[in-house]
């Protein structure tokens, strides 16, 4: 047999043995993982759990980061430009994402993880009182995050881009009005299950070769969420009725409260960019004192000053730290399920004691 016919026979044998031509080509031999960029750490963990070895995930806002107050860097636009897929929460959580996507010239799919969930309107406790002051609340965030005391108009620029809104923000104006939809949907595990289904479907579409793995991983993941959801409902039912009012830095737990039976008050409303005025704080302190709130809770990604101030003024105990809009860099809060478990444990511990 000539050398050529040996090669030919070998080739035919491989084809007959079930190897595709693509598998023989060095270009396809080592498939690169799908490059996914997520807006914040909770989505990062979900995509990693469902995508496993087939994905390489970058999160724009990392652990302990505040997704409300994020200021993208040029390197973030580069991450998007290189991405195969972008996954965002939607519901106007990422007010900064449309400009960033425009800047990156990313042309691929944008997956809105919250698509299809039952949304919850946000009804702030001091809606009516704020009126036209709302814009000032937003400007207030600059000095926390950008050291931008003198550039109050930065805020306005954000909204000059509203006409470029994409699916990520549901086509709504990017402004965070009171009365908006609450974006913190992941704090109800039933919504987490929908996030997982949306992420699974997007990965299957982007990388059909690994569809079976994505489906199997998502199924296991959703089963764990269902189990934790059922367990959480049982455990939260132990909390005495009179202990169910709590105070958190910002209103990140509305979905949690609706699903598992809590009542909430918070100094800054739905968005960490808001800053309560002195009169807001005075009103809130009064409201808390007359409300028999059981405990105050810190958040891993929020400044603790407000809660500490309320603790000093009202004498109400601090019940611990809840993981709100971000995972933690390590430890049990470094996964979505771990974050959830931690929050439930912390709440039960603080609210089932009668002292
Ligand atoms: Zn939030």
mmCIF file of C-alpha atoms and ligand atoms in Angstrom:
data_model
loop_
_atom_site.group_PDB
_atom_site.id
_atom_site.type_symbol
_atom_site.label_atom_id
_atom_site.label_comp_id
_atom_site.label_asym_id
_atom_site.label_seq_id
_atom_site.Cartn_x
_atom_site.Cartn_y
_atom_site.Cartn_z
ATOM 1 C CA UNK A 1 0.000 0.000 0.000
ATOM 2 C CA UNK A 2 1.355 3.394 -0.924
ATOM 3 C CA UNK A 3 1.790 6.037 1.665
ATOM 4 C CA UNK A 4 -1.060 7.991 0.122
ATOM 5 C CA UNK A 5 -3.474 5.100 0.222
ATOM 6 C CA UNK A 6 -2.543 4.372 3.845
ATOM 7 C CA UNK A 7 -3.419 7.925 4.699
ATOM 8 C CA UNK A 8 -6.603 7.672 2.708
ATOM 9 C CA UNK A 9 -7.601 4.422 4.398
ATOM 10 C CA UNK A 10 -6.825 5.904 7.794
ATOM 11 C CA UNK A 11 -8.938 8.920 6.993
ATOM 12 C CA UNK A 12 -11.874 6.759 5.831
ATOM 13 C CA UNK A 13 -11.486 4.638 8.931
ATOM 14 C CA UNK A 14 -11.712 7.689 11.165
ATOM 15 C CA UNK A 15 -14.785 8.935 9.368
ATOM 16 C CA UNK A 16 -16.370 5.493 9.643
ATOM 17 C CA UNK A 17 -15.392 5.469 13.320
ATOM 18 C CA UNK A 18 -17.592 8.481 13.906
ATOM 19 C CA UNK A 19 -15.074 11.302 13.936
ATOM 20 C CA UNK A 20 -16.281 14.303 12.025
ATOM 21 C CA UNK A 21 -14.092 16.121 9.533
ATOM 22 C CA UNK A 22 -14.280 19.151 11.784
ATOM 23 C CA UNK A 23 -12.688 17.189 14.616
ATOM 24 C CA UNK A 24 -9.654 16.500 12.426
ATOM 25 C CA UNK A 25 -9.125 20.130 11.597
ATOM 26 C CA UNK A 26 -6.698 21.839 13.958
ATOM 27 C CA UNK A 27 -8.863 24.981 13.845
ATOM 28 C CA UNK A 28 -11.725 23.168 15.532
ATOM 29 C CA UNK A 29 -9.737 20.632 17.498
ATOM 30 C CA UNK A 30 -9.538 22.787 20.629
ATOM 31 C CA UNK A 31 -12.771 24.718 20.850
ATOM 32 C CA UNK A 32 -12.385 27.950 22.766
ATOM 33 C CA UNK A 33 -14.848 28.361 25.622
ATOM 34 C CA UNK A 34 -17.726 30.696 24.889
ATOM 35 C CA UNK A 35 -16.788 34.175 26.138
ATOM 36 C CA UNK A 36 -19.660 35.487 28.250
ATOM 37 C CA UNK A 37 -19.748 38.896 29.921
ATOM 38 C CA UNK A 38 -22.258 39.385 32.741
ATOM 39 C CA UNK A 39 -23.200 42.674 34.347
ATOM 40 C CA UNK A 40 -22.800 41.594 37.979
ATOM 41 C CA UNK A 41 -21.580 38.777 40.184
ATOM 42 C CA UNK A 42 -24.855 36.931 40.720
ATOM 43 C CA UNK A 43 -25.280 36.385 36.979
ATOM 44 C CA UNK A 44 -21.612 35.462 36.766
ATOM 45 C CA UNK A 45 -22.166 32.532 39.135
ATOM 46 C CA UNK A 46 -25.333 31.416 37.333
ATOM 47 C CA UNK A 47 -23.611 31.379 33.936
ATOM 48 C CA UNK A 48 -20.595 29.530 35.373
ATOM 49 C CA UNK A 49 -22.850 26.954 37.011
ATOM 50 C CA UNK A 50 -24.808 26.243 33.834
ATOM 51 C CA UNK A 51 -21.961 26.740 31.351
ATOM 52 C CA UNK A 52 -19.244 25.006 33.417
ATOM 53 C CA UNK A 53 -16.141 24.210 31.308
ATOM 54 C CA UNK A 54 -17.695 25.418 28.091
ATOM 55 C CA UNK A 55 -17.774 29.077 29.116
ATOM 56 C CA UNK A 56 -15.316 31.698 30.241
ATOM 57 C CA UNK A 57 -17.216 34.330 32.229
ATOM 58 C CA UNK A 58 -16.250 37.901 33.057
ATOM 59 C CA UNK A 59 -18.366 40.033 35.374
ATOM 60 C CA UNK A 60 -18.359 43.801 34.936
ATOM 61 C CA UNK A 61 -19.319 44.464 38.567
ATOM 62 C CA UNK A 62 -17.437 42.046 40.798
ATOM 63 C CA UNK A 63 -18.136 40.555 44.246
ATOM 64 C CA UNK A 64 -19.139 43.115 46.902
ATOM 65 C CA UNK A 65 -19.567 45.657 44.077
ATOM 66 C CA UNK A 66 -22.546 47.982 43.747
ATOM 67 C CA UNK A 67 -24.232 47.446 40.385
ATOM 68 C CA UNK A 68 -26.353 50.590 40.834
ATOM 69 C CA UNK A 69 -23.320 52.841 41.178
ATOM 70 C CA UNK A 70 -20.991 51.247 38.658
ATOM 71 C CA UNK A 71 -18.811 53.449 36.433
ATOM 72 C CA UNK A 72 -17.512 51.452 33.449
ATOM 73 C CA UNK A 73 -13.831 51.709 32.501
ATOM 74 C CA UNK A 74 -12.411 51.524 28.953
ATOM 75 C CA UNK A 75 -11.332 47.936 29.674
ATOM 76 C CA UNK A 76 -14.994 47.054 30.250
ATOM 77 C CA UNK A 77 -15.886 48.198 26.732
ATOM 78 C CA UNK A 78 -13.035 45.999 25.490
ATOM 79 C CA UNK A 79 -14.418 42.982 27.402
ATOM 80 C CA UNK A 80 -17.764 43.539 25.710
ATOM 81 C CA UNK A 81 -16.171 43.959 22.292
ATOM 82 C CA UNK A 82 -14.511 40.536 22.701
ATOM 83 C CA UNK A 83 -17.614 38.792 24.078
ATOM 84 C CA UNK A 84 -19.660 36.090 22.373
ATOM 85 C CA UNK A 85 -22.636 36.734 24.655
ATOM 86 C CA UNK A 86 -23.753 39.374 27.163
ATOM 87 C CA UNK A 87 -26.047 38.547 30.083
ATOM 88 C CA UNK A 88 -27.760 41.343 32.031
ATOM 89 C CA UNK A 89 -30.448 41.433 34.722
ATOM 90 C CA UNK A 90 -32.657 43.981 32.954
ATOM 91 C CA UNK A 91 -35.529 45.745 34.783
ATOM 92 C CA UNK A 92 -33.365 48.876 34.658
ATOM 93 C CA UNK A 93 -30.848 47.524 37.160
ATOM 94 C CA UNK A 94 -27.928 48.371 34.873
ATOM 95 C CA UNK A 95 -28.603 52.004 34.015
ATOM 96 C CA UNK A 96 -25.092 52.254 32.530
ATOM 97 C CA UNK A 97 -25.167 49.234 30.213
ATOM 98 C CA UNK A 98 -26.608 50.756 27.048
ATOM 99 C CA UNK A 99 -23.921 53.398 26.761
ATOM 100 C CA UNK A 100 -21.268 50.776 27.428
ATOM 101 C CA UNK A 101 -22.653 48.457 24.756
ATOM 102 C CA UNK A 102 -22.786 51.383 22.310
ATOM 103 C CA UNK A 103 -19.196 52.287 23.119
ATOM 104 C CA UNK A 104 -18.010 48.698 22.646
ATOM 105 C CA UNK A 105 -19.783 48.243 19.295
ATOM 106 C CA UNK A 106 -20.753 44.766 20.472
ATOM 107 C CA UNK A 107 -23.181 43.327 17.923
ATOM 108 C CA UNK A 108 -24.126 39.978 19.475
ATOM 109 C CA UNK A 109 -27.066 38.802 21.534
ATOM 110 C CA UNK A 110 -27.989 40.468 24.818
ATOM 111 C CA UNK A 111 -29.654 38.041 27.189
ATOM 112 C CA UNK A 112 -32.013 39.589 29.731
ATOM 113 C CA UNK A 113 -31.945 37.074 32.584
ATOM 114 C CA UNK A 114 -35.160 38.375 34.163
ATOM 115 C CA UNK A 115 -37.262 37.934 31.000
ATOM 116 C CA UNK A 116 -40.576 36.296 31.801
ATOM 117 C CA UNK A 117 -40.541 36.754 35.572
ATOM 118 C CA UNK A 118 -43.514 38.189 37.422
ATOM 119 C CA UNK A 119 -42.263 41.691 38.152
ATOM 120 C CA UNK A 120 -42.908 43.597 41.309
ATOM 121 C CA UNK A 121 -43.649 47.324 41.288
ATOM 122 C CA UNK A 122 -41.644 49.389 43.686
ATOM 123 C CA UNK A 123 -43.731 51.444 46.051
ATOM 124 C CA UNK A 124 -41.398 53.462 48.209
ATOM 125 C CA UNK A 125 -42.415 54.462 51.691
ATOM 126 C CA UNK A 126 -41.678 58.112 50.973
ATOM 127 C CA UNK A 127 -42.684 58.386 47.325
ATOM 128 C CA UNK A 128 -45.068 61.247 47.663
ATOM 129 C CA UNK A 129 -42.840 63.316 49.881
ATOM 130 C CA UNK A 130 -39.894 63.429 47.547
ATOM 131 C CA UNK A 131 -41.440 64.931 44.462
ATOM 132 C CA UNK A 132 -39.005 67.021 42.496
ATOM 133 C CA UNK A 133 -36.108 66.291 44.828
ATOM 134 C CA UNK A 134 -35.620 63.011 43.117
ATOM 135 C CA UNK A 135 -32.932 64.230 40.722
ATOM 136 C CA UNK A 136 -30.844 65.442 43.631
ATOM 137 C CA UNK A 137 -30.932 62.036 45.191
ATOM 138 C CA UNK A 138 -29.290 60.611 42.123
ATOM 139 C CA UNK A 139 -26.638 63.281 41.970
ATOM 140 C CA UNK A 140 -25.780 62.505 45.545
ATOM 141 C CA UNK A 141 -24.130 59.253 44.588
ATOM 142 C CA UNK A 142 -21.308 60.830 42.635
ATOM 143 C CA UNK A 143 -19.336 61.778 45.688
ATOM 144 C CA UNK A 144 -19.420 58.246 47.013
ATOM 145 C CA UNK A 145 -18.122 56.640 43.906
ATOM 146 C CA UNK A 146 -16.491 59.130 41.597
ATOM 147 C CA UNK A 147 -15.332 61.872 43.935
ATOM 148 C CA UNK A 148 -17.160 64.142 41.567
ATOM 149 C CA UNK A 149 -18.507 66.775 43.968
ATOM 150 C CA UNK A 150 -18.378 69.514 41.394
ATOM 151 C CA UNK A 151 -19.956 67.708 38.504
ATOM 152 C CA UNK A 152 -23.589 67.465 39.353
ATOM 153 C CA UNK A 153 -24.452 67.452 35.692
ATOM 154 C CA UNK A 154 -22.775 64.121 35.061
ATOM 155 C CA UNK A 155 -26.016 62.581 36.033
ATOM 156 C CA UNK A 156 -27.882 64.337 33.259
ATOM 157 C CA UNK A 157 -25.541 63.004 30.631
ATOM 158 C CA UNK A 158 -26.554 59.482 31.551
ATOM 159 C CA UNK A 159 -30.019 60.212 30.420
ATOM 160 C CA UNK A 160 -29.113 61.913 27.174
ATOM 161 C CA UNK A 161 -28.597 58.425 25.906
ATOM 162 C CA UNK A 162 -32.051 57.185 26.645
ATOM 163 C CA UNK A 163 -32.891 57.121 22.971
ATOM 164 C CA UNK A 164 -30.258 54.408 22.542
ATOM 165 C CA UNK A 165 -31.995 52.130 25.010
ATOM 166 C CA UNK A 166 -31.916 48.502 24.098
ATOM 167 C CA UNK A 167 -33.629 45.375 25.233
ATOM 168 C CA UNK A 168 -31.484 45.372 28.362
ATOM 169 C CA UNK A 169 -33.585 48.103 29.866
ATOM 170 C CA UNK A 170 -36.822 47.022 28.365
ATOM 171 C CA UNK A 171 -36.874 50.111 26.181
ATOM 172 C CA UNK A 172 -37.922 52.174 29.176
ATOM 173 C CA UNK A 173 -36.326 55.417 30.078
ATOM 174 C CA UNK A 174 -33.203 54.658 32.106
ATOM 175 C CA UNK A 175 -34.254 56.877 34.996
ATOM 176 C CA UNK A 176 -34.976 55.213 38.322
ATOM 177 C CA UNK A 177 -38.256 56.738 39.361
ATOM 178 C CA UNK A 178 -39.983 55.692 42.503
ATOM 179 C CA UNK A 179 -42.858 53.650 41.224
ATOM 180 C CA UNK A 180 -40.534 51.789 38.852
ATOM 181 C CA UNK A 181 -40.317 48.068 38.638
ATOM 182 C CA UNK A 182 -38.151 46.605 41.369
ATOM 183 C CA UNK A 183 -35.058 45.109 39.666
ATOM 184 C CA UNK A 184 -33.949 42.828 42.566
ATOM 185 C CA UNK A 185 -35.836 39.819 41.238
ATOM 186 C CA UNK A 186 -33.089 37.261 42.042
ATOM 187 C CA UNK A 187 -34.008 37.500 45.719
ATOM 188 C CA UNK A 188 -36.974 35.176 45.034
ATOM 189 C CA UNK A 189 -35.725 31.695 44.125
ATOM 190 C CA UNK A 190 -38.639 31.123 41.757
ATOM 191 C CA UNK A 191 -37.293 34.026 39.737
ATOM 192 C CA UNK A 192 -33.803 32.544 40.033
ATOM 193 C CA UNK A 193 -35.201 29.456 38.302
ATOM 194 C CA UNK A 194 -36.431 31.627 35.423
ATOM 195 C CA UNK A 195 -33.007 33.310 35.220
ATOM 196 C CA UNK A 196 -31.474 29.831 34.921
ATOM 197 C CA UNK A 197 -33.885 28.858 32.128
ATOM 198 C CA UNK A 198 -33.106 32.047 30.207
ATOM 199 C CA UNK A 199 -29.352 31.553 30.602
ATOM 200 C CA UNK A 200 -29.644 27.883 29.588
ATOM 201 C CA UNK A 201 -31.574 28.782 26.431
ATOM 202 C CA UNK A 202 -29.075 31.491 25.502
ATOM 203 C CA UNK A 203 -26.100 29.142 25.937
ATOM 204 C CA UNK A 204 -27.826 26.419 23.907
ATOM 205 C CA UNK A 205 -28.455 28.926 21.125
ATOM 206 C CA UNK A 206 -24.927 30.354 21.185
ATOM 207 C CA UNK A 207 -23.166 26.990 21.456
ATOM 208 C CA UNK A 208 -25.485 24.179 20.292
ATOM 209 C CA UNK A 209 -22.634 21.614 20.338
ATOM 210 C CA UNK A 210 -22.868 21.567 24.145
ATOM 211 C CA UNK A 211 -26.635 21.856 24.417
ATOM 212 C CA UNK A 212 -26.982 18.595 26.352
ATOM 213 C CA UNK A 213 -24.521 19.742 29.011
ATOM 214 C CA UNK A 214 -26.210 23.126 29.399
ATOM 215 C CA UNK A 215 -29.598 21.459 29.763
ATOM 216 C CA UNK A 216 -28.350 18.907 32.302
ATOM 217 C CA UNK A 217 -26.506 21.529 34.380
ATOM 218 C CA UNK A 218 -29.525 23.849 34.351
ATOM 219 C CA UNK A 219 -31.862 21.046 35.381
ATOM 220 C CA UNK A 220 -29.698 20.160 38.394
ATOM 221 C CA UNK A 221 -29.344 23.818 39.298
ATOM 222 C CA UNK A 222 -33.089 24.483 39.104
ATOM 223 C CA UNK A 223 -33.760 21.429 41.279
ATOM 224 C CA UNK A 224 -31.460 22.863 43.942
ATOM 225 C CA UNK A 225 -33.262 26.203 43.744
ATOM 226 C CA UNK A 226 -36.639 24.485 44.101
ATOM 227 C CA UNK A 227 -35.443 22.575 47.151
ATOM 228 C CA UNK A 228 -34.002 25.694 48.798
ATOM 229 C CA UNK A 229 -37.168 27.635 47.971
ATOM 230 C CA UNK A 230 -39.359 25.041 49.700
ATOM 231 C CA UNK A 231 -37.014 24.858 52.687
ATOM 232 C CA UNK A 232 -36.888 28.660 52.941
ATOM 233 C CA UNK A 233 -40.685 28.940 52.961
ATOM 234 C CA UNK A 234 -40.862 26.389 55.792
ATOM 235 C CA UNK A 235 -38.120 28.004 57.858
ATOM 236 C CA UNK A 236 -39.314 31.588 57.392
ATOM 237 C CA UNK A 237 -42.753 30.508 58.619
ATOM 238 C CA UNK A 238 -41.162 30.032 62.079
ATOM 239 C CA UNK A 239 -40.590 33.767 62.476
ATOM 240 C CA UNK A 240 -43.170 35.224 64.857
ATOM 241 C CA UNK A 241 -45.581 37.622 63.173
ATOM 242 C CA UNK A 242 -44.479 40.585 65.299
ATOM 243 C CA UNK A 243 -40.818 40.119 64.285
ATOM 244 C CA UNK A 244 -41.344 40.369 60.560
ATOM 245 C CA UNK A 245 -40.591 44.035 59.999
ATOM 246 C CA UNK A 246 -36.928 44.668 59.205
ATOM 247 C CA UNK A 247 -34.795 47.541 57.957
ATOM 248 C CA UNK A 248 -32.164 47.209 55.240
ATOM 249 C CA UNK A 249 -29.899 49.877 53.693
ATOM 250 C CA UNK A 250 -31.735 49.915 50.383
ATOM 251 C CA UNK A 251 -34.862 48.164 49.142
ATOM 252 C CA UNK A 252 -33.163 45.088 47.694
ATOM 253 C CA UNK A 253 -35.386 42.514 49.415
ATOM 254 C CA UNK A 254 -38.863 43.307 48.115
ATOM 255 C CA UNK A 255 -39.103 40.079 46.125
ATOM 256 C CA UNK A 256 -37.707 38.166 49.088
ATOM 257 C CA UNK A 257 -40.243 39.789 51.412
ATOM 258 C CA UNK A 258 -43.143 39.002 49.073
ATOM 259 C CA UNK A 259 -42.079 35.388 48.579
ATOM 260 C CA UNK A 260 -41.078 34.502 52.137
ATOM 261 C CA UNK A 261 -43.129 36.817 54.324
ATOM 262 C CA UNK A 262 -41.292 39.865 55.611
ATOM 263 C CA UNK A 263 -42.002 43.577 55.745
ATOM 264 C CA UNK A 264 -39.349 46.095 54.883
ATOM 265 C CA UNK A 265 -38.301 49.638 55.512
ATOM 266 C CA UNK A 266 -35.173 51.187 54.077
ATOM 267 C CA UNK A 267 -33.539 54.600 54.206
ATOM 268 C CA UNK A 268 -32.764 54.977 50.512
ATOM 269 C CA UNK A 269 -35.412 53.139 48.531
ATOM 270 C CA UNK A 270 -34.787 50.918 45.588
ATOM 271 C CA UNK A 271 -31.539 52.393 44.363
ATOM 272 C CA UNK A 272 -28.306 52.855 46.295
ATOM 273 C CA UNK A 273 -27.678 56.034 44.287
ATOM 274 C CA UNK A 274 -30.339 57.790 46.312
ATOM 275 C CA UNK A 275 -29.274 59.499 49.505
ATOM 276 C CA UNK A 276 -31.806 60.326 52.176
ATOM 277 C CA UNK A 277 -32.031 63.967 53.163
ATOM 278 C CA UNK A 278 -31.924 64.982 56.834
ATOM 279 C CA UNK A 279 -35.707 65.241 56.821
ATOM 280 C CA UNK A 280 -36.054 61.790 55.212
ATOM 281 C CA UNK A 281 -33.863 60.393 57.988
ATOM 282 C CA UNK A 282 -35.834 62.176 60.701
ATOM 283 C CA UNK A 283 -39.061 60.821 59.256
ATOM 284 C CA UNK A 284 -37.647 57.337 58.917
ATOM 285 C CA UNK A 285 -36.298 57.348 62.471
ATOM 286 C CA UNK A 286 -39.749 58.308 63.712
ATOM 287 C CA UNK A 287 -41.388 55.678 61.556
ATOM 288 C CA UNK A 288 -38.982 53.011 62.815
ATOM 289 C CA UNK A 289 -39.481 53.974 66.440
ATOM 290 C CA UNK A 290 -43.239 53.649 66.136
ATOM 291 C CA UNK A 291 -43.109 50.506 63.978
ATOM 292 C CA UNK A 292 -41.621 47.937 66.355
ATOM 293 C CA UNK A 293 -39.077 46.895 63.748
ATOM 294 C CA UNK A 294 -37.208 43.861 64.987
ATOM 295 C CA UNK A 295 -33.757 44.429 63.512
ATOM 296 C CA UNK A 296 -31.589 46.459 61.189
ATOM 297 C CA UNK A 297 -29.448 44.706 58.583
ATOM 298 C CA UNK A 298 -26.282 45.812 56.863
ATOM 299 C CA UNK A 299 -25.601 44.889 53.231
ATOM 300 C CA UNK A 300 -22.347 43.584 51.817
ATOM 301 C CA UNK A 301 -22.261 46.149 49.007
ATOM 302 C CA UNK A 302 -23.731 49.210 50.764
ATOM 303 C CA UNK A 303 -22.114 51.803 52.985
ATOM 304 C CA UNK A 304 -22.925 50.803 56.611
ATOM 305 C CA UNK A 305 -23.116 54.442 57.824
ATOM 306 C CA UNK A 306 -26.885 54.844 57.429
ATOM 307 C CA UNK A 307 -27.731 51.645 59.256
ATOM 308 C CA UNK A 308 -25.245 52.430 62.014
ATOM 309 C CA UNK A 309 -26.799 55.881 62.389
ATOM 310 C CA UNK A 310 -30.302 54.413 62.609
ATOM 311 C CA UNK A 311 -29.034 51.876 65.142
ATOM 312 C CA UNK A 312 -27.656 54.690 67.309
ATOM 313 C CA UNK A 313 -30.783 56.799 67.012
ATOM 314 C CA UNK A 314 -33.375 54.082 67.567
ATOM 315 C CA UNK A 315 -31.490 51.520 69.667
ATOM 316 C CA UNK A 316 -32.754 48.733 67.399
ATOM 317 C CA UNK A 317 -30.305 45.857 67.120
ATOM 318 C CA UNK A 318 -28.222 45.159 64.032
ATOM 319 C CA UNK A 319 -29.145 41.627 62.976
ATOM 320 C CA UNK A 320 -26.172 40.979 60.708
ATOM 321 C CA UNK A 321 -25.156 41.483 57.096
ATOM 322 C CA UNK A 322 -27.331 40.418 54.191
ATOM 323 C CA UNK A 323 -25.933 39.774 50.733
ATOM 324 C CA UNK A 324 -28.058 42.009 48.554
ATOM 325 C CA UNK A 325 -26.902 42.894 45.040
ATOM 326 C CA UNK A 326 -23.553 41.103 44.980
ATOM 327 C CA UNK A 327 -21.889 37.865 45.958
ATOM 328 C CA UNK A 328 -18.907 37.904 48.306
ATOM 329 C CA UNK A 329 -15.339 37.285 47.031
ATOM 330 C CA UNK A 330 -15.116 33.990 48.925
ATOM 331 C CA UNK A 331 -16.891 31.975 51.600
ATOM 332 C CA UNK A 332 -20.504 30.847 51.516
ATOM 333 C CA UNK A 333 -21.682 34.075 49.868
ATOM 334 C CA UNK A 334 -19.598 33.433 46.771
ATOM 335 C CA UNK A 335 -22.402 31.565 44.982
ATOM 336 C CA UNK A 336 -26.041 32.475 44.357
ATOM 337 C CA UNK A 337 -27.338 29.520 46.369
ATOM 338 C CA UNK A 338 -24.819 30.194 49.154
ATOM 339 C CA UNK A 339 -25.797 33.859 49.237
ATOM 340 C CA UNK A 340 -29.431 32.893 49.576
ATOM 341 C CA UNK A 341 -28.736 30.348 52.303
ATOM 342 C CA UNK A 342 -26.678 32.905 54.227
ATOM 343 C CA UNK A 343 -29.472 35.482 54.049
ATOM 344 C CA UNK A 344 -32.076 33.014 55.286
ATOM 345 C CA UNK A 345 -29.818 31.815 58.133
ATOM 346 C CA UNK A 346 -29.041 35.406 59.145
ATOM 347 C CA UNK A 347 -32.708 36.427 59.135
ATOM 348 C CA UNK A 348 -33.860 33.355 61.065
ATOM 349 C CA UNK A 349 -31.122 33.823 63.656
ATOM 350 C CA UNK A 350 -31.980 37.503 64.199
ATOM 351 C CA UNK A 351 -35.784 37.291 63.984
ATOM 352 C CA UNK A 352 -36.721 34.103 65.809
ATOM 353 C CA UNK A 353 -35.172 35.196 69.100
ATOM 354 C CA UNK A 354 -37.417 37.057 71.478
ATOM 355 C CA UNK A 355 -35.461 39.336 73.735
HETATM 356 ZN ZN1 LIG B 1 -30.044 47.199 44.712
#
